PDB file of C-alpha atoms in Angstrom:
ATOM      1  CA  MET A   1     -62.511   4.650  54.620  1.00 52.00           C
ATOM      2  CA  SER A   2     -63.446   2.445  51.819  1.00 60.00           C
ATOM      3  CA  ALA A   3     -63.764  -1.199  52.332  1.00 61.00           C
ATOM      4  CA  MET A   4     -61.981  -3.643  50.073  1.00 61.00           C
ATOM      5  CA  PRO A   5     -64.017  -6.495  48.724  1.00 60.00           C
ATOM      6  CA  LEU A   6     -63.135  -9.822  50.188  1.00 61.00           C
ATOM      7  CA  HIS A   7     -63.369 -11.685  46.926  1.00 64.00           C
ATOM      8  CA  VAL A   8     -61.283 -10.392  44.002  1.00 61.00           C
ATOM      9  CA  SER A   9     -62.044 -11.977  40.669  1.00 65.00           C
ATOM     10  CA  ARG A  10     -59.044 -12.977  38.609  1.00 67.00           C
ATOM     11  CA  ALA A  11     -58.737 -13.779  34.938  1.00 61.00           C
ATOM     12  CA  PRO A  12     -58.973 -17.438  34.073  1.00 59.00           C
ATOM     13  CA  GLN A  13     -55.709 -19.301  33.464  1.00 70.00           C
ATOM     14  CA  SER A  14     -56.586 -20.058  29.870  1.00 73.00           C
ATOM     15  CA  ARG A  15     -58.732 -18.115  27.517  1.00 69.00           C
ATOM     16  CA  PRO A  16     -61.587 -19.733  25.755  1.00 68.00           C
ATOM     17  CA  VAL A  17     -60.931 -20.676  22.150  1.00 64.00           C
ATOM     18  CA  ILE A  18     -63.352 -19.046  19.784  1.00 69.00           C
ATOM     19  CA  GLU A  19     -63.756 -20.817  16.493  1.00 71.00           C
ATOM     20  CA  ALA A  20     -63.105 -18.620  13.488  1.00 71.00           C
ATOM     21  CA  PRO A  21     -62.918 -19.761   9.892  1.00 75.00           C
ATOM     22  CA  GLY A  22     -59.342 -19.805   8.518  1.00 78.00           C
ATOM     23  CA  LEU A  23     -57.716 -19.218  11.897  1.00 76.00           C
ATOM     24  CA  GLN A  24     -55.938 -21.791  13.951  1.00 77.00           C
ATOM     25  CA  VAL A  25     -54.206 -21.847  17.279  1.00 76.00           C
ATOM     26  CA  VAL A  26     -50.427 -21.880  17.125  1.00 81.00           C
ATOM     27  CA  PRO A  27     -48.173 -22.923  19.975  1.00 83.00           C
ATOM     28  CA  THR A  28     -46.213 -20.281  21.816  1.00 82.00           C
ATOM     29  CA  PRO A  29     -42.638 -19.902  20.629  1.00 79.00           C
ATOM     30  CA  ALA A  30     -39.972 -21.780  22.493  1.00 74.00           C
ATOM     31  CA  PRO A  31     -38.047 -19.740  25.022  1.00 72.00           C
ATOM     32  CA  ALA A  32     -34.988 -18.041  23.564  1.00 70.00           C
ATOM     33  CA  ARG A  33     -31.922 -20.226  23.839  1.00 75.00           C
ATOM     34  CA  GLY A  34     -28.365 -19.828  22.597  1.00 79.00           C
ATOM     35  CA  PHE A  35     -27.184 -17.009  24.820  1.00 84.00           C
ATOM     36  CA  PHE A  36     -23.875 -18.806  25.365  1.00 88.00           C
ATOM     37  CA  MET A  37     -23.357 -19.277  21.605  1.00 88.00           C
ATOM     38  CA  THR A  38     -24.134 -15.619  20.958  1.00 89.00           C
ATOM     39  CA  VAL A  39     -21.606 -14.519  23.558  1.00 92.00           C
ATOM     40  CA  LEU A  40     -19.061 -16.975  22.127  1.00 93.00           C
ATOM     41  CA  ILE A  41     -19.555 -15.713  18.567  1.00 95.00           C
ATOM     42  CA  CYS A  42     -19.265 -12.078  19.697  1.00 95.00           C
ATOM     43  CA  ALA A  43     -16.088 -12.877  21.633  1.00 97.00           C
ATOM     44  CA  LEU A  44     -14.587 -14.664  18.620  1.00 97.00           C
ATOM     45  CA  LEU A  45     -15.444 -11.728  16.350  1.00 97.00           C
ATOM     46  CA  PHE A  46     -13.884  -9.315  18.836  1.00 97.00           C
ATOM     47  CA  ILE A  47     -10.700 -11.370  19.171  1.00 98.00           C
ATOM     48  CA  GLY A  48     -10.527 -11.806  15.396  1.00 97.00           C
ATOM     49  CA  SER A  49     -10.874  -8.075  14.799  1.00 97.00           C
ATOM     50  CA  LEU A  50      -8.142  -7.356  17.368  1.00 97.00           C
ATOM     51  CA  GLY A  51      -5.894  -9.919  15.683  1.00 97.00           C
ATOM     52  CA  GLY A  52      -6.589  -8.350  12.285  1.00 97.00           C
ATOM     53  CA  ALA A  53      -5.794  -4.887  13.616  1.00 97.00           C
ATOM     54  CA  PHE A  54      -2.516  -6.099  15.132  1.00 97.00           C
ATOM     55  CA  HIS A  55      -1.607  -7.853  11.876  1.00 97.00           C
ATOM     56  CA  LEU A  56      -2.290  -4.714   9.816  1.00 97.00           C
ATOM     57  CA  ASN A  57      -0.288  -2.628  12.295  1.00 97.00           C
ATOM     58  CA  THR A  58       2.654  -5.014  11.953  1.00 96.00           C
ATOM     59  CA  LEU A  59       2.475  -4.787   8.163  1.00 95.00           C
ATOM     60  CA  MET A  60       2.403  -0.986   8.328  1.00 96.00           C
ATOM     61  CA  VAL A  61       5.473  -0.895  10.583  1.00 95.00           C
ATOM     62  CA  ALA A  62       7.333  -3.287   8.276  1.00 94.00           C
ATOM     63  CA  GLY A  63       6.384  -1.105   5.306  1.00 94.00           C
ATOM     64  CA  ALA A  64       7.650   1.988   7.093  1.00 95.00           C
ATOM     65  CA  TYR A  65      11.033   0.360   7.722  1.00 95.00           C
ATOM     66  CA  GLU A  66      11.224  -0.750   4.091  1.00 95.00           C
ATOM     67  CA  LEU A  67      10.384   2.784   2.950  1.00 95.00           C
ATOM     68  CA  LYS A  68      13.123   4.160   5.215  1.00 96.00           C
ATOM     69  CA  ASP A  69      15.658   1.742   3.709  1.00 96.00           C
ATOM     70  CA  ILE A  70      14.611   2.698   0.181  1.00 96.00           C
ATOM     71  CA  ASN A  71      14.982   6.405   1.010  1.00 97.00           C
ATOM     72  CA  VAL A  72      18.502   5.786   2.342  1.00 96.00           C
ATOM     73  CA  GLU A  73      19.423   3.905  -0.846  1.00 97.00           C
ATOM     74  CA  TYR A  74      17.930   6.712  -2.938  1.00 97.00           C
ATOM     75  CA  ARG A  75      19.983   9.361  -1.123  1.00 97.00           C
ATOM     76  CA  GLU A  76      23.136   7.282  -1.617  1.00 97.00           C
ATOM     77  CA  ALA A  77      22.362   6.925  -5.340  1.00 97.00           C
ATOM     78  CA  VAL A  78      21.770  10.680  -5.675  1.00 97.00           C
ATOM     79  CA  ALA A  79      25.073  11.406  -3.924  1.00 97.00           C
ATOM     80  CA  ARG A  80      26.886   8.919  -6.199  1.00 97.00           C
ATOM     81  CA  GLU A  81      25.301  10.502  -9.271  1.00 96.00           C
ATOM     82  CA  ALA A  82      26.411  13.960  -8.151  1.00 96.00           C
ATOM     83  CA  THR A  83      29.964  12.669  -7.613  1.00 96.00           C
ATOM     84  CA  LEU A  84      30.063  11.016 -11.034  1.00 96.00           C
ATOM     85  CA  THR A  85      28.629  14.110 -12.722  1.00 95.00           C
ATOM     86  CA  SER A  86      31.301  16.304 -11.172  1.00 94.00           C
ATOM     87  CA  GLU A  87      34.004  13.830 -12.263  1.00 92.00           C
ATOM     88  CA  VAL A  88      32.649  13.816 -15.842  1.00 93.00           C
ATOM     89  CA  ILE A  89      32.567  17.614 -15.917  1.00 92.00           C
ATOM     90  CA  LYS A  90      36.138  17.747 -14.591  1.00 90.00           C
ATOM     91  CA  VAL A  91      37.416  15.254 -17.199  1.00 89.00           C
ATOM     92  CA  SER A  92      35.420  16.898 -20.034  1.00 90.00           C
ATOM     93  CA  THR A  93      37.295  20.190 -20.023  1.00 91.00           C
ATOM     94  CA  PRO A  94      39.323  20.865 -23.234  1.00 91.00           C
ATOM     95  CA  THR A  95      42.683  20.724 -21.449  1.00 91.00           C
ATOM     96  CA  GLU A  96      41.843  17.380 -19.810  1.00 91.00           C
ATOM     97  CA  LEU A  97      40.599  15.950 -23.127  1.00 90.00           C
ATOM     98  CA  LYS A  98      43.811  17.080 -24.872  1.00 90.00           C
ATOM     99  CA  ALA A  99      45.969  15.521 -22.127  1.00 90.00           C
ATOM    100  CA  ALA A 100      44.034  12.239 -22.298  1.00 90.00           C
ATOM    101  CA  ALA A 101      44.362  12.145 -26.110  1.00 91.00           C
ATOM    102  CA  GLU A 102      48.116  12.724 -25.922  1.00 91.00           C
ATOM    103  CA  GLU A 103      48.425   9.888 -23.388  1.00 92.00           C
ATOM    104  CA  LEU A 104      46.736   7.608 -25.924  1.00 92.00           C
ATOM    105  CA  GLY A 105      49.227   8.693 -28.611  1.00 91.00           C
ATOM    106  CA  MET A 106      46.859  10.906 -30.546  1.00 90.00           C
ATOM    107  CA  ALA A 107      48.065  14.090 -32.218  1.00 87.00           C
ATOM    108  CA  PRO A 108      46.158  17.181 -33.336  1.00 84.00           C
ATOM    109  CA  ALA A 109      44.982  17.073 -36.959  1.00 81.00           C
ATOM    110  CA  THR A 110      46.947  19.222 -39.414  1.00 82.00           C
ATOM    111  CA  SER A 111      44.303  19.156 -42.116  1.00 80.00           C
ATOM    112  CA  MET A 112      40.602  18.471 -42.303  1.00 84.00           C
ATOM    113  CA  VAL A 113      38.943  16.135 -44.774  1.00 86.00           C
ATOM    114  CA  HIS A 114      35.325  15.173 -45.379  1.00 87.00           C
ATOM    115  CA  ILE A 115      34.012  11.713 -46.214  1.00 89.00           C
ATOM    116  CA  ASP A 116      30.851  11.410 -48.292  1.00 88.00           C
ATOM    117  CA  LEU A 117      29.203   8.311 -46.845  1.00 91.00           C
ATOM    118  CA  THR A 118      26.949   7.643 -49.828  1.00 91.00           C
ATOM    119  CA  THR A 119      29.753   7.624 -52.416  1.00 91.00           C
ATOM    120  CA  GLY A 120      32.761   6.936 -50.185  1.00 88.00           C
ATOM    121  CA  VAL A 121      34.716   9.877 -51.668  1.00 90.00           C
ATOM    122  CA  ILE A 122      37.154  11.759 -49.437  1.00 87.00           C
ATOM    123  CA  THR A 123      37.349  15.486 -50.167  1.00 86.00           C
ATOM    124  CA  ASP A 124      39.573  18.230 -48.787  1.00 81.00           C
ATOM    125  CA  PRO A 125      37.542  21.403 -48.103  1.00 77.00           C
ATOM    126  CA  ASN A 126      40.709  23.551 -48.276  1.00 74.00           C
ATOM    127  CA  ALA A 127      41.755  22.146 -51.684  1.00 69.00           C
ATOM    128  CA  GLY A 128      39.717  24.727 -53.566  1.00 63.00           C
ATOM    129  CA  GLU A 129      41.655  27.698 -52.109  1.00 58.00           C
TER     130      GLU A 129
END
């Protein structure tokens, strides 16, 4: 077996300062502090990001409901347009137009005449026959 020496030499507590031109001894940095503030800032950022996400989610849901309401209004407008178009087509037939004109007291024309808008002269196209 090997014997251990009774006296173990240890490094000195402080090192000797060797003078060197342009170099100087600086103090050791202060121990890191502010762990509580770092945790607090991280927690605030986390809570703020959660709040922002919830706010954006609420806005998206509100927008979806608004879009649904607009689509319902659009479908109602399209249905109303289709109804009005069918009514116009129904009233626009020649027999319906004739009946509506007779109700207003209008009568069919017996002769045709032309008006020249530049001179104001009324001419009968059948007069030359």
